[in-house]
Every structure is written in C-alpha cells, then in structure tokens.
C-alpha cells in the first residue's frame, strides 16, 4: 500500500476555505498531547487559551488591540508573498518604525509642540519601515541576494539599534536607569477610542488598511500585477509587468505597514520606547498571512485568532503556570499545519493498493 | 527497406524488438503499431520531426511509459517493464536530452545518486574514474557540477549510464547541446561502445550526423513508422523527404491579397542568449508587408524562442532600429509599448506564458489587454470590459468551456489556444507574431485558428508565424524562411519551398546548386 499525492485538475475551492480550519484542528490535537506530556489537563488548558479571553469585555478589547499590529503587518506581507517575494524581516521593520517615530516623541518631549506631532510620528514610522525594507529588496534586485536572509538578519540589527538607543542617548533621565524613554506626551500618543477602554485609533487604522488592500488586490491593475507576477512569472513578463519593480514596491509597502504598526504600538498601548515592545508580532504576522489565505478579510480573522493565542498564553501562564514559550510552540505548529494542509488545495491524497503491481507482474 | 537485417555482416540475433507497439492518449495515437529491431553492435538512428513519436517510443522502451498495445522482445523473450529500474536491470540505459544533475554536488556525488549504492563511495569514485578514462570521457570526480561546461555535464550522464554496463543505450538528441567539436568527440565514444558489442539507439533530426554515424535508421512521422533504411545509402535529401513526408499537399491558392507598406521590419538583429543553453541570434533581417504571412520553419531550439522574445520585447535590443513596427523603431521598447504600436503576440506555450494557468479567462484577457484597450481606467480594472472580451472571443472563435469565466488551465489545449489567438485578434493588431499556432490542438481548432490568421492578413495585418509543422506553413504562409542555429535563411516563396529544400535547410545542410530542385511540385 502506498500513499500518493496526486495533482488535481482544478484547485479545490472547498479545501481552500476549510484548510485553515483543518490546520487549527490538528494544532489543537497536537497541543493537547503536548499539555498531557507536561502534566497539565488539556481541557482546562485549552479553555484558558481559547475560551476565557472571549468571556469579558476587557479581554475582547485587548484582543482587538493585539490583533491590530498583526493584521497591519500581515496585510503588507501578504502582498509580498502573493508576488512570490519573501519578506521575513517585518519584525525589524516594525522596530525601526517604532524607533523613527519615537525620535520625534523624544525630541518634542516637554515642549509645547501641537497636534501635528502624532501624525508626523506615524508618517516617520511608515517611511522608516519602508526604507528599512528596501535594503533587502535592493540587494535582491541589484545583486541577486536572498531577500529571505537579508531581511531576517536585519531584524537583529534593528533590535540592537533600539536597545542601544534606550540604554544610551534616549534613556529617560528620571527613569531610575531603566532602559526606556520617557512616557510620551499626550500629543505624541495614539488616542483611545473610548475613555477608560483599551481600543485605540490604531485598531481603526488596521481596519482601513484591510479595506484598502481588498480594493487594491481585487479592483486595480496594480493588484492584478502583484497576483500575476507571483502566480505565473513568465506570463507576467509577457503581460509587460516587471518583477524587479514589484519586488521594490511590495517590500516598501510591507515595510511601511510594519513600521506604522510599530510606531502605533509604541505611541499607543506601550506609551514609551523600550526593549521588548513586540512579542514577535513581525514573525507571528507571517502565520497570520498564511492562515488568512493571503486574503485581506482572511487575514483580519486570522489576526484575531492569533491575538487570542497571545492573550490566552499570558492567562495560561498566570492561571496554570504553563510557560509563555508554549505560545510560540503553538504558533509554529500552526504554521506547519497550515502549509501542509495547503498542499491539499492542489493535490489529493490517494491510497494505492498493491494489486496493481501484482497485475502488472502477471501481465 | 531493411526489415530482415540481412544487410548486416553481424549475426542476426536481435537484441531488442518491438512488435506493433502502440501508445494511445485518448483518441491521439502517439505511436501507431511500430515495429523496430535493434541488434548488438549497431547504431540505430531514430529520425523524425518534433511530435513524430520518437520520445514516446524510447520512453516505452525505457519503461517510463506503458504501451497501450503491442509487445517488446528482449533477446528473443517477451519483456514487460514495470519502470526504468526494470529496464536498467536488463541492461538498457538512457541518456536524456535534459540533464538531471545537482549543480552543487560533485561529479562523483551525482553519479552515486543514480546508482543503487551497493558499493562504497570510494570504490564507486575509483570505478567512475576508470570508466571515464577507459572511454575517453575525462571527468574529475571531485569537481562540482556548476563549474562544468555543458559537454562535461553530458559526459557525467553518459558515464553514469556506462557504469551500469548496459547492453543497449538510448541517447536522446545528444548533440543538441554540443559544439561541433564536442559532438565529434562523442562520436568516437559511440563508435567504441559499438565495437564492444553494445547497441545504441540514437535519436536525432540532424541528417548529416545520422548518415555519418548510424548503421540503420528508422524514420517516424505522425506516430507511424515510415521506413527502416541504411542511412549511408540514402542522401540527406531522401532522408529529409521521408522525415517530413513526401506527399505535397495542395497549397491553398493564395487569393490576391493586397500587400501594403512594410509593417514589421527586422534589421540585422543579433542577440546573445541570456541563458547558458540559449541560442545566439545572428544577423536576422526580414521585411513583412501588411497582408502578408511569413512562415518561419525550423527544428525547435534553433533560436525560435529567442527570436520571439526579441520581437515581443520580452528581451530588449540595444539598437532601436533592429526592430521596426509599423514604421516606429521599437527594438528598445517594452512589450507594452510594442502592443501600443499595434503589435500582438501569441507565444508557443499556452499555459504559463500565454496565460496564467490558475487565473480566470477575464484576468488573462487583461494580461495582454491592459495596455491598449479600455480595460483599465485610472488604475482600476473595468471588469465588464474584460468579461466582454472573453464573451467576444468565445463567440467569434467558438471557445468551448464549462462556465462563462473559468480558469485558463481548465480549458482543453485547442480551446485555450482559440481564446489566446482570439484575444489578440480582437485587438485588431497591425502586426501579429505567433509561435506554433496549432501545436498540440485538435484538427477542428487548428482549422479555426488558421482561418483566423488568413482573415487577419486579408484585413491588412502582417503576420509572422513560427511553426514546425510544414503542412501548416504551406497552407497559410506566402513565404517561408528557415531558422537554423540562430540564423534565418532567405525567405522562399511558398510555391518554391518544397519539403526537400526545407528539410535540408532545417537539418543545416548547406544548399549546393545541384540540390536545388529545378522543378517544383506545387
């Protein structure tokens, strides 16, 4: 008996829709086994992970707040991945955007600068993220360097840059030597949507970006260009589309969105620049992009789901003493299953029985 | 005809024989009852045009394809192959036209991957060196493949097969990628293998080579065996005639098409390839008037793909004047700019080049239509316009499909080709460059497409058709030129272009005055 992957005549739309659900199901089964191995009750653990965070208003708001950066970054990444360009360094672009925007917040700290500060910070964050993302893009187009490696390595450069700044030049003089800048002024802070709540303007921006991406991909010639370059490069060249230009464009957009997410995170929920502002948003967004089928609406849903794992992970640590790293294991397993299940869209699994061989031999 | 083999001094023992070997794909007969007999110490040529069924036949003999009917005898006994491993176990080896080597591994590592791994790597390396020296195929086992020339890479493939000590070797167009000098070296090796008592099946369409090297030749055409002959007793012309078919179809009487101003002019175009195996285009010039169809014949891989890319603008030329479209120098212009000048292009590959396979027809209409029709407004796609193009192409060219706007890949070859040709013709081009317009499509679709090309020319467009199907060119072209090794021959009037002349030009045999027929069949 043999297991064979057989190519389908047409891609299966049914599987394309349910493949993320199969992946989530398999991940939960695997996680349950893992919980048993580390001696925790899997039902209780899964309950804390996935159900509890959905039961109170505060957690629900927190969910949206955590999902906002994931969705923003994943939208940008999905444009890259659709065009068959591999930006793995969104985490670095996120940090650089946070740093660039924070520069203005630090410079204007304690002055009577007006309401222009926050928009300028957001703009700076987006521009810096885009420029930072253009480094691997230019290296790829100009020298043929692997954008995967270059963008990934630049994550660590950005991480250390941030670390240096908050421990050195930008450290809050009144901060008891903690590696952090001063709390940002109100004009440099992303406003809350409701007083006393958690939702902030960034969640609205994320929604606007989802709609814009849906229009770009579905209605414009640029979106078509992105899709066709990724799906059939030779046909795209025949159509007159330059893949090099698209590498630069998709990297710049995804870098800008990651940078924007970075500065919103710093100027919003965190309130100051410090190491560890990201629990790995830039990497988790890769999973969000694929779990969401590289589709803007799908990414919105997937972003909320993965935000749940962050919140669930924190609560599981508090309530059941489950290590926080389990969240990363969870996300890794999920990506693995998503990619594995995706092959079922174009292939079907078939069991080949040994009779055929026997018949051949007898013939 | 030589079917008994009595012409050979060697013993009559037949090493491999096929009896009525047939391979059917649906209603298409790739191989139609082929009988062939190969003896030890024989180099047997398998001659035929592309699509004649050569590959199907050798893949069947090598166990890659199961025959639909007929049988094979190996040393007089019935042979059923479950796969290539079965063929190799019997002593059948094959050197493919396309190498399967890992660039980043060494020669020895590549060879080891193809063997069963029963001997140690060290012993295998030593044997590799010994075999390569013995046959004059020098190879350094420790070198990595990416450092090697194409000829050296082929040596690896040959040595890999020789290390299994085969009784019978199949070589698929081995000289296609070699320089003349490398080919000469290869012939010495093949002669030597023959003298050791091995049999060789040598696939080629280069007539001079076959005459020089091969003892016997079997000629296939349209899936059928035409003849088995002694190539040394034939002329290149007679071989060519058998290969491309003797019966000259009635050339469609060319109506009095008005030829107008030159629409497409190529001036001394030379272009180095951008790929290692690419063909260097050399000094190509042609002039094509409105209302005229120029056919370009030639065996695949002689520069047709490169020429298409140069004409379409997928590859740019430094000198704008090398390509003139409707009076505008266009050598430096992108494909989009050339489309705006009124040019349209239909590439050979339908899926992946002419269309994005997993995209809808409307999106594939947009692929080439975005430049010069009302499909895009301010960057936004006018979906109604793209769908309208699909509907018009469907109606005018009888495109049959399951729904209004399916994925390109779901259409049959003929229907997709009708859509692609229709998509371009509906843009009313002044110049149409089309490559293999009816390759692999059914007869009905082929007729629709050819008629569409004739109609477009009648409407005043200049059409350049590249095809390996000489019947097709005879049907629709006014003039025919032949491409060989990146050069384009002087165009002949279709009426003067008999198969013998074309076959010789395609095989690269230079025309000498006595070869030029004084009487023309048409």
mmCIF file of N, CA and C in Angstrom, chain B residues 13 39 53 95 101 121 123 155 315 346 348 420 429 514 518:
data_model
loop_
_atom_site.group_PDB
_atom_site.id
_atom_site.type_symbol
_atom_site.label_atom_id
_atom_site.label_comp_id
_atom_site.label_asym_id
_atom_site.label_seq_id
_atom_site.Cartn_x
_atom_site.Cartn_y
_atom_site.Cartn_z
ATOM 1 N N UNK B 13 21.042 -12.189 -34.453
ATOM 2 C CA UNK B 13 20.385 -12.138 -33.153
ATOM 3 C C UNK B 13 19.914 -10.723 -32.890
ATOM 4 N N UNK B 39 19.973 -4.621 -33.184
ATOM 5 C CA UNK B 39 20.910 -5.728 -32.996
ATOM 6 C C UNK B 39 22.122 -5.254 -32.216
ATOM 7 N N UNK B 53 6.759 11.085 -32.576
ATOM 8 C CA UNK B 53 6.576 9.937 -31.700
ATOM 9 C C UNK B 53 7.862 9.301 -31.231
ATOM 10 N N UNK B 95 20.354 8.130 -21.888
ATOM 11 C CA UNK B 95 20.907 9.458 -21.618
ATOM 12 C C UNK B 95 19.888 10.463 -22.132
ATOM 13 N N UNK B 101 21.055 16.784 -13.044
ATOM 14 C CA UNK B 101 22.244 16.863 -12.200
ATOM 15 C C UNK B 101 22.031 17.933 -11.138
ATOM 16 N N UNK B 121 31.386 4.543 -1.482
ATOM 17 C CA UNK B 121 31.564 5.756 -2.268
ATOM 18 C C UNK B 121 32.960 5.800 -2.877
ATOM 19 N N UNK B 123 34.970 3.211 -3.621
ATOM 20 C CA UNK B 123 35.099 2.249 -4.712
ATOM 21 C C UNK B 123 34.385 2.776 -5.953
ATOM 22 N N UNK B 155 28.909 14.332 -20.294
ATOM 23 C CA UNK B 155 29.784 13.200 -20.014
ATOM 24 C C UNK B 155 29.376 12.500 -18.731
ATOM 25 N N UNK B 315 12.700 40.431 -24.492
ATOM 26 C CA UNK B 315 14.129 40.776 -24.435
ATOM 27 C C UNK B 315 14.317 42.008 -25.309
ATOM 28 N N UNK B 346 1.506 35.894 -29.805
ATOM 29 C CA UNK B 346 0.967 34.637 -29.275
ATOM 30 C C UNK B 346 2.150 33.690 -29.092
ATOM 31 N N UNK B 348 4.420 30.288 -27.855
ATOM 32 C CA UNK B 348 4.227 28.864 -28.084
ATOM 33 C C UNK B 348 3.525 28.199 -26.907
ATOM 34 N N UNK B 420 -6.687 32.398 -26.814
ATOM 35 C CA UNK B 420 -5.496 33.261 -26.841
ATOM 36 C C UNK B 420 -5.376 33.982 -28.182
ATOM 37 N N UNK B 429 -4.774 43.910 -34.389
ATOM 38 C CA UNK B 429 -3.351 44.278 -34.497
ATOM 39 C C UNK B 429 -2.948 44.543 -35.947
ATOM 40 N N UNK B 514 23.337 21.913 -56.978
ATOM 41 C CA UNK B 514 22.699 20.752 -57.576
ATOM 42 C C UNK B 514 21.561 20.231 -56.700
ATOM 43 N N UNK B 518 15.061 21.877 -59.725
ATOM 44 C CA UNK B 518 14.689 22.814 -60.787
ATOM 45 C C UNK B 518 13.182 22.770 -61.030
#
